[in-house]
Short mmCIF file of C-alpha atoms and ligand atoms in Angstrom, two decimals:
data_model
loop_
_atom_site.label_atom_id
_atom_site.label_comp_id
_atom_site.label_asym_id
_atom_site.label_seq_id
_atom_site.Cartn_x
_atom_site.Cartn_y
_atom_site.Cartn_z
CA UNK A 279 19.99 6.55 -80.86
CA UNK A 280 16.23 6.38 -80.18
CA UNK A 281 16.04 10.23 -79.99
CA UNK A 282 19.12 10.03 -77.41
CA UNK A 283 21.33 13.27 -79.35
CA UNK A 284 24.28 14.80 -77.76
CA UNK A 285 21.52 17.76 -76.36
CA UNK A 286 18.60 15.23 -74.76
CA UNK A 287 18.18 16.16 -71.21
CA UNK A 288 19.56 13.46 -69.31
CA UNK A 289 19.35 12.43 -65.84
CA UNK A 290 21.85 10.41 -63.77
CA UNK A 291 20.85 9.12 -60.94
CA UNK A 292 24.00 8.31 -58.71
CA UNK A 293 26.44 9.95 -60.49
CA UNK A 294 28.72 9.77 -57.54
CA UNK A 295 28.93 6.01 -57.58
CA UNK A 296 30.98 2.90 -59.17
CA UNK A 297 28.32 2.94 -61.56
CA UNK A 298 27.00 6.02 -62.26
CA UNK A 299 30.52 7.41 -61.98
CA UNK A 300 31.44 4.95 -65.28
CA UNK A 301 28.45 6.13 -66.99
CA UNK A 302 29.22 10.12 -66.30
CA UNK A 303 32.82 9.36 -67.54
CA UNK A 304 31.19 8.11 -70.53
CA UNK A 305 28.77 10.37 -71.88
CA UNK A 306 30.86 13.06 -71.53
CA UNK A 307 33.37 11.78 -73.28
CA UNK A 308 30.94 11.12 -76.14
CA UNK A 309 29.53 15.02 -76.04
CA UNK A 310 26.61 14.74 -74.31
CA UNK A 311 26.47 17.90 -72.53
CA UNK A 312 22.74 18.54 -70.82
CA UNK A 313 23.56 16.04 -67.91
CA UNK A 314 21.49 16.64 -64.94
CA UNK A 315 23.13 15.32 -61.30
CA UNK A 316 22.33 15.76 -58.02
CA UNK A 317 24.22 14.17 -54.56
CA UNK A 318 21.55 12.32 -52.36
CA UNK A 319 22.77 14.80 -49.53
CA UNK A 320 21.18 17.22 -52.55
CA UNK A 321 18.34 15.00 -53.55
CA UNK A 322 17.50 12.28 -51.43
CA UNK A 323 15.61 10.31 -53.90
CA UNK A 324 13.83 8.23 -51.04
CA UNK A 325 11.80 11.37 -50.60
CA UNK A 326 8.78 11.34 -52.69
CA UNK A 327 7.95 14.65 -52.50
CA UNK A 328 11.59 16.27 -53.09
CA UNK A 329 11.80 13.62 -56.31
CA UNK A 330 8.17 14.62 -57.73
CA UNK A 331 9.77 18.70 -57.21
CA UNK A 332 12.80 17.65 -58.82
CA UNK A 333 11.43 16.27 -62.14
CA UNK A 334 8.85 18.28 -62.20
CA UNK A 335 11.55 21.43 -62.23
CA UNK A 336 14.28 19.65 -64.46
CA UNK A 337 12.16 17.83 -66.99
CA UNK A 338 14.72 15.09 -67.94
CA UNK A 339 14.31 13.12 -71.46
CA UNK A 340 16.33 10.17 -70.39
CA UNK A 341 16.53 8.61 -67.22
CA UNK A 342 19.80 6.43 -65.85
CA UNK A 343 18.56 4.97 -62.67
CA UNK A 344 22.39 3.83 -61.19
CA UNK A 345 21.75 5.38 -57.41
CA UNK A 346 21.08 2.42 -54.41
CA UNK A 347 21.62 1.20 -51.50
CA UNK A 348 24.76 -0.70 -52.74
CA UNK A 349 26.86 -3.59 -50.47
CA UNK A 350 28.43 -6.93 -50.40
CA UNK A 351 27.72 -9.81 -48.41
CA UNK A 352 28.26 -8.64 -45.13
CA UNK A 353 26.48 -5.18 -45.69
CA UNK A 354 23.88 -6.62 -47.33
CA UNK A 355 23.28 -9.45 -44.87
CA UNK A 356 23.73 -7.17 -41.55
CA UNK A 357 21.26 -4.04 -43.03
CA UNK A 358 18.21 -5.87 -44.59
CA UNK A 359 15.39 -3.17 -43.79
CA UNK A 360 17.73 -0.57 -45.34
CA UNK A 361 18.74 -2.38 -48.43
CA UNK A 362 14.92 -3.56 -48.94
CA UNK A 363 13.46 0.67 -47.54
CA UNK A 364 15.78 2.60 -49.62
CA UNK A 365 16.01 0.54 -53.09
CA UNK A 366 12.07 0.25 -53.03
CA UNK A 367 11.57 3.97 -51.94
CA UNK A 368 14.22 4.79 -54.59
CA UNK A 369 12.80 3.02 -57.43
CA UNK A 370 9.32 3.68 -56.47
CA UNK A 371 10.07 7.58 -56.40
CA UNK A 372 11.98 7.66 -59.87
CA UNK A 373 10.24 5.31 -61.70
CA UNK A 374 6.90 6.72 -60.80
CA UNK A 375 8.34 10.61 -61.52
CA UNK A 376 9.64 9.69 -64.47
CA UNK A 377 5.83 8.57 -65.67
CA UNK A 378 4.46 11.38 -64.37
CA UNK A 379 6.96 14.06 -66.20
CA UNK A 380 6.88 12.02 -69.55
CA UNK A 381 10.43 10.66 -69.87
CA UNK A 382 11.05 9.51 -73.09
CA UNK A 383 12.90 6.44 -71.91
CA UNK A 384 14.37 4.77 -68.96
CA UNK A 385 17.11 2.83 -67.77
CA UNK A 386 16.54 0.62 -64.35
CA UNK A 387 19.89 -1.15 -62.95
CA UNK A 388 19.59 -4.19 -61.07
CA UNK A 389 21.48 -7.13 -60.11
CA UNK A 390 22.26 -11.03 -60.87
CA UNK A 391 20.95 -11.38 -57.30
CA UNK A 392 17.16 -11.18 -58.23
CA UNK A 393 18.00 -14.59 -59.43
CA UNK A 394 16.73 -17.93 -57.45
CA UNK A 395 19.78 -19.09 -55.28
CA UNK A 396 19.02 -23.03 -57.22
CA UNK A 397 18.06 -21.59 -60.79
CA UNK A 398 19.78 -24.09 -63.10
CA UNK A 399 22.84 -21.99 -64.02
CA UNK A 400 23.69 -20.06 -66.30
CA UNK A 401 21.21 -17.79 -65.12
CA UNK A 402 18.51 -16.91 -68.16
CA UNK A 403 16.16 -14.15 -67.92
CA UNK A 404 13.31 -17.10 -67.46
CA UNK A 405 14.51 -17.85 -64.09
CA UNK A 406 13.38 -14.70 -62.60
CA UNK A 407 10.37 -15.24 -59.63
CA UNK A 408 10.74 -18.72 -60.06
CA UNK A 409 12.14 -19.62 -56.84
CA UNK A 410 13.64 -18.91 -53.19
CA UNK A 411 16.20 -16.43 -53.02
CA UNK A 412 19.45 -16.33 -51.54
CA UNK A 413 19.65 -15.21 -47.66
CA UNK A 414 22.19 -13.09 -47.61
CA UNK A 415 20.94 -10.90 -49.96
CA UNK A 416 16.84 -11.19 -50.09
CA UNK A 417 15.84 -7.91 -48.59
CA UNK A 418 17.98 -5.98 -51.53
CA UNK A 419 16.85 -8.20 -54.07
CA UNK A 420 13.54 -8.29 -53.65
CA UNK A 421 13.50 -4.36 -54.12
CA UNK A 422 15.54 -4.76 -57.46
CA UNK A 423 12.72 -7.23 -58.40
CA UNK A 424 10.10 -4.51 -57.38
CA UNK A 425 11.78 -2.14 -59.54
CA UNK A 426 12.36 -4.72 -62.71
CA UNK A 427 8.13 -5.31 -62.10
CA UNK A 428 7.57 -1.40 -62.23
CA UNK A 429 9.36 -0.60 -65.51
CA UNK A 430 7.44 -3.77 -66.79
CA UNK A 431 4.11 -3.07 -65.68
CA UNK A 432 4.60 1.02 -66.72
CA UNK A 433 5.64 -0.40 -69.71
CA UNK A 434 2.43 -2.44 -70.58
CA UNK A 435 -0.10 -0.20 -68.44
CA UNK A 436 1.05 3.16 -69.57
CA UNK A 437 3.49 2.54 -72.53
CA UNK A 438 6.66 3.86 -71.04
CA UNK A 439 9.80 2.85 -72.77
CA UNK A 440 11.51 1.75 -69.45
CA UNK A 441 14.02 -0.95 -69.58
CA UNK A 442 15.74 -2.98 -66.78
CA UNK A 443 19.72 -4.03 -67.36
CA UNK A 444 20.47 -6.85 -64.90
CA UNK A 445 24.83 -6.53 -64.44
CA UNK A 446 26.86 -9.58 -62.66
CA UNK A 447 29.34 -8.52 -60.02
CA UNK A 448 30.99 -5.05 -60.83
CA UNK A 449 34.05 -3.60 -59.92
CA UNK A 450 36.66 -0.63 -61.42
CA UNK A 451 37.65 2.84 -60.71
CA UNK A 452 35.19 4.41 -58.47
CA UNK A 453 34.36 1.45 -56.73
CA UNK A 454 34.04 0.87 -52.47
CA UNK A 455 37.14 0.44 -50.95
CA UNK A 456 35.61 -0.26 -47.43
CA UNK A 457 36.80 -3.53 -45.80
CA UNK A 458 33.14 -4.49 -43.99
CA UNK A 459 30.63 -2.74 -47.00
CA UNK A 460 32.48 -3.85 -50.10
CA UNK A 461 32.19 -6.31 -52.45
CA UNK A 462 34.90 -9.18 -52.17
CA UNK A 463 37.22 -7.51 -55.31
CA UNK A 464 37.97 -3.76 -53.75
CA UNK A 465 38.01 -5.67 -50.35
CA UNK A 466 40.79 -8.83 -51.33
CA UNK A 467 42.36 -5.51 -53.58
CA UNK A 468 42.52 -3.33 -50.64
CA UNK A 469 43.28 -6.43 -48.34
CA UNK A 470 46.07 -7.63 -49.90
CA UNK A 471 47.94 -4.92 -51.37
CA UNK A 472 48.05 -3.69 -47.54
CA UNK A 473 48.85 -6.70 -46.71
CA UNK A 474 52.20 -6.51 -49.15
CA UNK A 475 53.20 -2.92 -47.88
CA UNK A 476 53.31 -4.50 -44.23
CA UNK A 477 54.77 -7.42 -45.54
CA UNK A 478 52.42 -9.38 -43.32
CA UNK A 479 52.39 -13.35 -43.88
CA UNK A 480 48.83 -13.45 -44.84
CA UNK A 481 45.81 -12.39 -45.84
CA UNK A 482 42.31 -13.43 -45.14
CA UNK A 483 39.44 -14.29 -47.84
CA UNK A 484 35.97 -14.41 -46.13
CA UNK A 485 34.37 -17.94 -46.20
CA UNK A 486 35.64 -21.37 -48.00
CA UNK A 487 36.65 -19.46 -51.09
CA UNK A 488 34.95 -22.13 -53.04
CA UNK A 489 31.64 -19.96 -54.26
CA UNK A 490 31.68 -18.54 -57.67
CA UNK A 491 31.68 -15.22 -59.24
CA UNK A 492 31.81 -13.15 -62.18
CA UNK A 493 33.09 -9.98 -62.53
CA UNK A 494 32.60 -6.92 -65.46
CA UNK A 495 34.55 -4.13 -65.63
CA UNK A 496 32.35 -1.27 -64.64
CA UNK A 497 33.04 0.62 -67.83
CA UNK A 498 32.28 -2.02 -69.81
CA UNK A 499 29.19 -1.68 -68.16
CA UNK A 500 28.96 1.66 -69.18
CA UNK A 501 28.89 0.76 -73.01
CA UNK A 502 26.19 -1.58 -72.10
CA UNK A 503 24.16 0.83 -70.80
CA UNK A 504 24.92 3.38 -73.39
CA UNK A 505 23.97 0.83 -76.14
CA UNK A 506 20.69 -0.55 -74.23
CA UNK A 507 19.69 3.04 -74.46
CA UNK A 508 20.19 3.22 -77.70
CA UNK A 509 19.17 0.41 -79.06
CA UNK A 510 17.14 -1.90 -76.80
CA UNK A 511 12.90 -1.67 -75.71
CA UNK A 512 11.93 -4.48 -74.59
CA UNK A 513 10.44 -5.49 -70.93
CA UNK A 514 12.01 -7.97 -68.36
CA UNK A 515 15.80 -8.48 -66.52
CA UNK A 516 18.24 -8.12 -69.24
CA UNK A 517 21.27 -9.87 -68.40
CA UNK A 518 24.93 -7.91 -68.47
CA UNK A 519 28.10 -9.82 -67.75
CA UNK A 520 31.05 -11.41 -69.61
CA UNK A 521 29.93 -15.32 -69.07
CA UNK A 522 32.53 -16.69 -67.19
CA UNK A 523 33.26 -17.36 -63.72
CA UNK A 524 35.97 -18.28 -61.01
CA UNK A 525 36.42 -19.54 -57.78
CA UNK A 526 36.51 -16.49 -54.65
CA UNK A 527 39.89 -18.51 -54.37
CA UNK A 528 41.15 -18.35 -57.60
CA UNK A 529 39.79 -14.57 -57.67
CA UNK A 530 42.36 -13.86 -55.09
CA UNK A 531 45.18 -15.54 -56.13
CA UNK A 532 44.89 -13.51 -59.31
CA UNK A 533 44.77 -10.41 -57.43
CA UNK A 534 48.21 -11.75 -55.19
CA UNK A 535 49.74 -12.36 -58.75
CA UNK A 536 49.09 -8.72 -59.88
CA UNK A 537 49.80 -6.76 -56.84
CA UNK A 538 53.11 -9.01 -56.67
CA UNK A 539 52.13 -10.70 -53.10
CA UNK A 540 53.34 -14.02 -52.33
CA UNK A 541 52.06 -14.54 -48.80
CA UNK A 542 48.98 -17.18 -47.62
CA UNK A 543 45.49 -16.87 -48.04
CA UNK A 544 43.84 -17.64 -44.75
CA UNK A 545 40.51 -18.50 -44.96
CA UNK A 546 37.43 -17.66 -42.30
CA UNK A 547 34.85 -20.09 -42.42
CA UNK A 548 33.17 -17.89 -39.60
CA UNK A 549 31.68 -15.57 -42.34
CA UNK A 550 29.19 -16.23 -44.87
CA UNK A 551 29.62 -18.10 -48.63
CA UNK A 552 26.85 -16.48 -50.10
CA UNK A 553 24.93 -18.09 -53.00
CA UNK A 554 27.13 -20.95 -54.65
CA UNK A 555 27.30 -19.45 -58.40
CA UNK A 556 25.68 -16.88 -60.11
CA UNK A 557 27.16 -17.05 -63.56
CA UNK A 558 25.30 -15.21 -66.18
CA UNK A 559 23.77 -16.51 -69.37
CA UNK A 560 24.53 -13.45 -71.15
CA UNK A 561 23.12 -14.83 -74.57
CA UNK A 562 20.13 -12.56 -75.53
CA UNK A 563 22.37 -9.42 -74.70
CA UNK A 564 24.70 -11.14 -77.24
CA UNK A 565 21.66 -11.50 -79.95
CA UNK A 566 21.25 -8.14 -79.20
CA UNK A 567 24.68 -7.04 -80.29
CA UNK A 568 26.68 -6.07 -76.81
CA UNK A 569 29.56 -8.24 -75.69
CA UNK A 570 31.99 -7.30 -72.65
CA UNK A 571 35.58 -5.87 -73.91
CA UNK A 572 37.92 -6.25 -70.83
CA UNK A 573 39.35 -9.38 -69.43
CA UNK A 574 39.58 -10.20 -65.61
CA UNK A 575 43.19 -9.50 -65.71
CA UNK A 576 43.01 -6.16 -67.56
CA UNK A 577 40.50 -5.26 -65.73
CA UNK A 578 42.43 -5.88 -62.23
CA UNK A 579 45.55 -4.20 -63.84
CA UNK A 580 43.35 -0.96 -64.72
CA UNK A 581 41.76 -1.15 -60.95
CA UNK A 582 44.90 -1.65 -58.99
CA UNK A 583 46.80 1.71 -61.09
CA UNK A 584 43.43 3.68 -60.31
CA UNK A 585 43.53 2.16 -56.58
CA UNK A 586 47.54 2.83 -56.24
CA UNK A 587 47.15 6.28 -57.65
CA UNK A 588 44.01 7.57 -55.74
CA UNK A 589 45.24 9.20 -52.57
CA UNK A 590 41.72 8.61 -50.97
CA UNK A 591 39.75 5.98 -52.72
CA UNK A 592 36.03 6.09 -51.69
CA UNK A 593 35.08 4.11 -48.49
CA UNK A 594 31.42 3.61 -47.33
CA UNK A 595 30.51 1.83 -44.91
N1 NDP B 195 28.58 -2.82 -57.52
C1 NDP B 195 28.17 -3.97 -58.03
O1 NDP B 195 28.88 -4.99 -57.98
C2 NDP B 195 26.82 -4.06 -58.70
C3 NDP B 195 25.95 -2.98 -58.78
N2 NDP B 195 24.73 -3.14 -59.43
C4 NDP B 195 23.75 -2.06 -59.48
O2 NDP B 195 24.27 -0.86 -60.00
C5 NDP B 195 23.64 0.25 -59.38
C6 NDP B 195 24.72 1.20 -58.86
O3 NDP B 195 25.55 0.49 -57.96
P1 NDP B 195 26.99 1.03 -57.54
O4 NDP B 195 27.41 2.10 -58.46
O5 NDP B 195 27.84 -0.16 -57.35
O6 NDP B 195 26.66 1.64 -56.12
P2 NDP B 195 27.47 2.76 -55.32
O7 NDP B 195 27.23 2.50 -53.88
O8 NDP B 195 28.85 2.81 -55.80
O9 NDP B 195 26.75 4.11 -55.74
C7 NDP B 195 25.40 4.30 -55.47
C8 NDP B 195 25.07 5.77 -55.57
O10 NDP B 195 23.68 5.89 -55.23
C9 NDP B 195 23.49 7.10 -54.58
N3 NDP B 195 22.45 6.96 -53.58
C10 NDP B 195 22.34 6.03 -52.60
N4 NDP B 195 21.27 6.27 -51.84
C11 NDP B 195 20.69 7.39 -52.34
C12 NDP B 195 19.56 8.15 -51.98
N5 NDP B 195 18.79 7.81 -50.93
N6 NDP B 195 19.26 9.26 -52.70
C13 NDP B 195 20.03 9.62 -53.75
N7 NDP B 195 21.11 8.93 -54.15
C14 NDP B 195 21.45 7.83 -53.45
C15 NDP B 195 24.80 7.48 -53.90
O11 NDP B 195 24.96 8.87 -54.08
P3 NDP B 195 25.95 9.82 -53.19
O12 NDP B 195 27.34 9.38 -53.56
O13 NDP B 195 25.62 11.19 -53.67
O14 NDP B 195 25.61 9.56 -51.76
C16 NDP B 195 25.85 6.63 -54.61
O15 NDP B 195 26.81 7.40 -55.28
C17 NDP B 195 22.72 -0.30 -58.29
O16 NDP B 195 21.40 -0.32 -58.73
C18 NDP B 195 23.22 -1.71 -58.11
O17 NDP B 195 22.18 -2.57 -57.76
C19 NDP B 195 24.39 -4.33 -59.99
C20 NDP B 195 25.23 -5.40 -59.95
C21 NDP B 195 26.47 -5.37 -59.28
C1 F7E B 196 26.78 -7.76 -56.59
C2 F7E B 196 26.21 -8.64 -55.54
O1 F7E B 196 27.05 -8.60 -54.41
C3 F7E B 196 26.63 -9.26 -53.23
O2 F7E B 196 26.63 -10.63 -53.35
P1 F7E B 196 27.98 -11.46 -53.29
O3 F7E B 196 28.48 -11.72 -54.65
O4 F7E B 196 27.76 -12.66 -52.45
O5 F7E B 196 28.91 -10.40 -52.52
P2 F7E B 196 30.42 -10.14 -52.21
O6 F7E B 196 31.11 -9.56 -53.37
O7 F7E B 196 30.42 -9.33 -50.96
O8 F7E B 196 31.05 -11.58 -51.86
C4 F7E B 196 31.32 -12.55 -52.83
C5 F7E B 196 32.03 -13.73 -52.21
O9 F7E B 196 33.34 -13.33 -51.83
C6 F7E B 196 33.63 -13.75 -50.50
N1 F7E B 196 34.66 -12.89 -49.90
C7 F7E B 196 35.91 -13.29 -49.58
N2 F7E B 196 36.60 -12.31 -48.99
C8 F7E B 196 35.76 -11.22 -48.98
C9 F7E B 196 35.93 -9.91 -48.51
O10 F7E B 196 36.97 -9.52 -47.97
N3 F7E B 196 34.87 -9.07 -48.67
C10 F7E B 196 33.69 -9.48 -49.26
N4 F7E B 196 32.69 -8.58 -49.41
N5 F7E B 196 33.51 -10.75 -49.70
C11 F7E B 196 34.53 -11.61 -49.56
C12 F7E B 196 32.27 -13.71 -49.83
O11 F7E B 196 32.27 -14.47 -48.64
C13 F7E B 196 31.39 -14.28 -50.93
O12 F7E B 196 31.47 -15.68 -50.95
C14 F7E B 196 25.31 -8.80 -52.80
O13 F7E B 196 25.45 -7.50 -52.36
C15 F7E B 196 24.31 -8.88 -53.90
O14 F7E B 196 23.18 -8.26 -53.54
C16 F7E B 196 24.82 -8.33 -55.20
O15 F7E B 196 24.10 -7.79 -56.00
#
């Protein structure tokens, strides 16, 4: 693993989340022991000053760059300045630290949302800056493009081995359980497995339920990240997803079918679609050698046991 032994010094930024939580889970079940973590209550990694301190003091090898302002549609839509502030601070701080201290190689998460909101679809690496964005979701994606243009340009400036993974929608143990923040799968989870304890008669999907999505089990995530690490330097988005999509609609009957709910789906036009489709073309990852493990369905299953069994899932607003 490009110099990546069970003893590197590793950083993980955002250890607490969906994410980083699914990458924490991972390298220490695979022995790697010297894991550096710190809380933003601990570290608040918009603070130059505290970040420069903190890498200066820890002197990490490797770099996992999973902490950000993180929301769905509404969240995302309703808090611009603080998605576009706190990603670009974020990024900024790390990425720049990381340079400064001599990590040996870092990993930059972003999103399928840097994409244009007409790119022809599925979405290839080539599509990135060459076109409007989507709305609801400009401010935040404009940072992750920031931070994608950083790694690049540290890359070819100063020759640091930073690399930028680009997931699709994400979801799994760990994830946001909060009805206005979330992203639409903890949200229709949450939604309608409440919905079947109070046997109420329905249940209601945000927007036309016609948009589509696709979704990646957050651990497989994890292996991609893992293996990118290990294996990948190259510059540029690097797309992560499984390549296929589905209607919000048919996303939520799915979920109905597994958490044994038989009630209505009652849509609200009142709140936004989104982009139309953002399916991945996940084709150079799969050159690469990385291909997603866990169907929708499996996936759900594993989400709904963690959900069911978690006395107080995490809920941020
Ligand atoms: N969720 C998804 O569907 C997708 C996520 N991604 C990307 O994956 C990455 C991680 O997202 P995800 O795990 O879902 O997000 P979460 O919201 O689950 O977790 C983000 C973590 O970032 C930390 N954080 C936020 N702000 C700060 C700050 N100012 N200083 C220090 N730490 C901070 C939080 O730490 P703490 O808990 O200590 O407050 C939190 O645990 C992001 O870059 C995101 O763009 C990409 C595609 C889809
Ligand atoms: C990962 C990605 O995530 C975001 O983009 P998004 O995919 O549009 O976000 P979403 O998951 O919130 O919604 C997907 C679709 O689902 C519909 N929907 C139905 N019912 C609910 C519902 O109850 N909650 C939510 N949140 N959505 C719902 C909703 O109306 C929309 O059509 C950005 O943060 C973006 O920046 C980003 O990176």
């Amino acid at each position: 693993m490009a110099g990546m032994n069970r003893d590197a010094r590793i950083y993980l930024a955002g250890h607490r989340g969906l994410v980083g939580g699914a990458i924490l889970r991972r390298l220490q079940a695979e022995g790697y022991g010297n894991l550096v973590t710190r809380t933003s209550a601990e570290l608040d990694l918009r603070d130059q000053a505290a970040v420069k301190a903190f890498f200066e003091q820890e002197r990490p090898e490797y770099v996992f760059l999973a902490a950000a302002k993180v929301g769905g549609i509404l969240a995302n839509s309703t808090y611009p300045a603080q998605f576009l502030y706190d990603n670009l601070m974020i990024a900024a701080n790390v990425i720049h630290a990381s340079h400064k201290t001599g990590v040996r190689k870092l990993l930059n998460l972003g999103s399928s949302c840097i994409y244009p909101r007409l790119a022809p679809q599925p979405l290839r690496e080539e599509s990135l800056l060459t076109g409007p964005l989507e709305d609801t979701n400009r401010a935040y994606a404009v940072a992750k493009i920031a931070a994608i243009e950083l790694c690049d340009h540290y890359r070819a400036q100063y020759g640091d081995d930073f690399i930028s993974a680009m997931p699709t929608n994400l979801y799994g143990p760990g994830d946001n359980f909060d009805l206005q923040g979330s992203h639409v799968l903890p949200a229709l989870m949450r939604k309608i497995v409440e919905a079947r304890e109070a046997n109420a008669p329905q249940v209601e999907v945000w927007g036309s339920g016609t948009p589509l999505r696709e979704f990646l089990y957050v651990d497989d995530l994890a292996d991609a990240c893992l293996f990118l690490m290990q294996n990948v330097s190259e510059s540029g988005p690097i797309n992560v997803g499984t390549g296929k999509d589905l209607a919000i609609r048919e996303l939520a009957e799915l979920i109905a079918k597994e958490v044994g709910y038989t009630g209505q789906l009652a849509f609200d036009a009142s709140k936004p679609d989104g982009t139309p489709r953002k399916l991945m073309d996940i084709s150079h990852l799969g050159k690469l050698g990385w291909q997603a493990e866990t169907s929708l369905q499996i996936g759900i299953q594993k989400t709904l046991d963690w959900y069911s069994s978690n006395v107080s899932p995490r809920i941020v607003e």
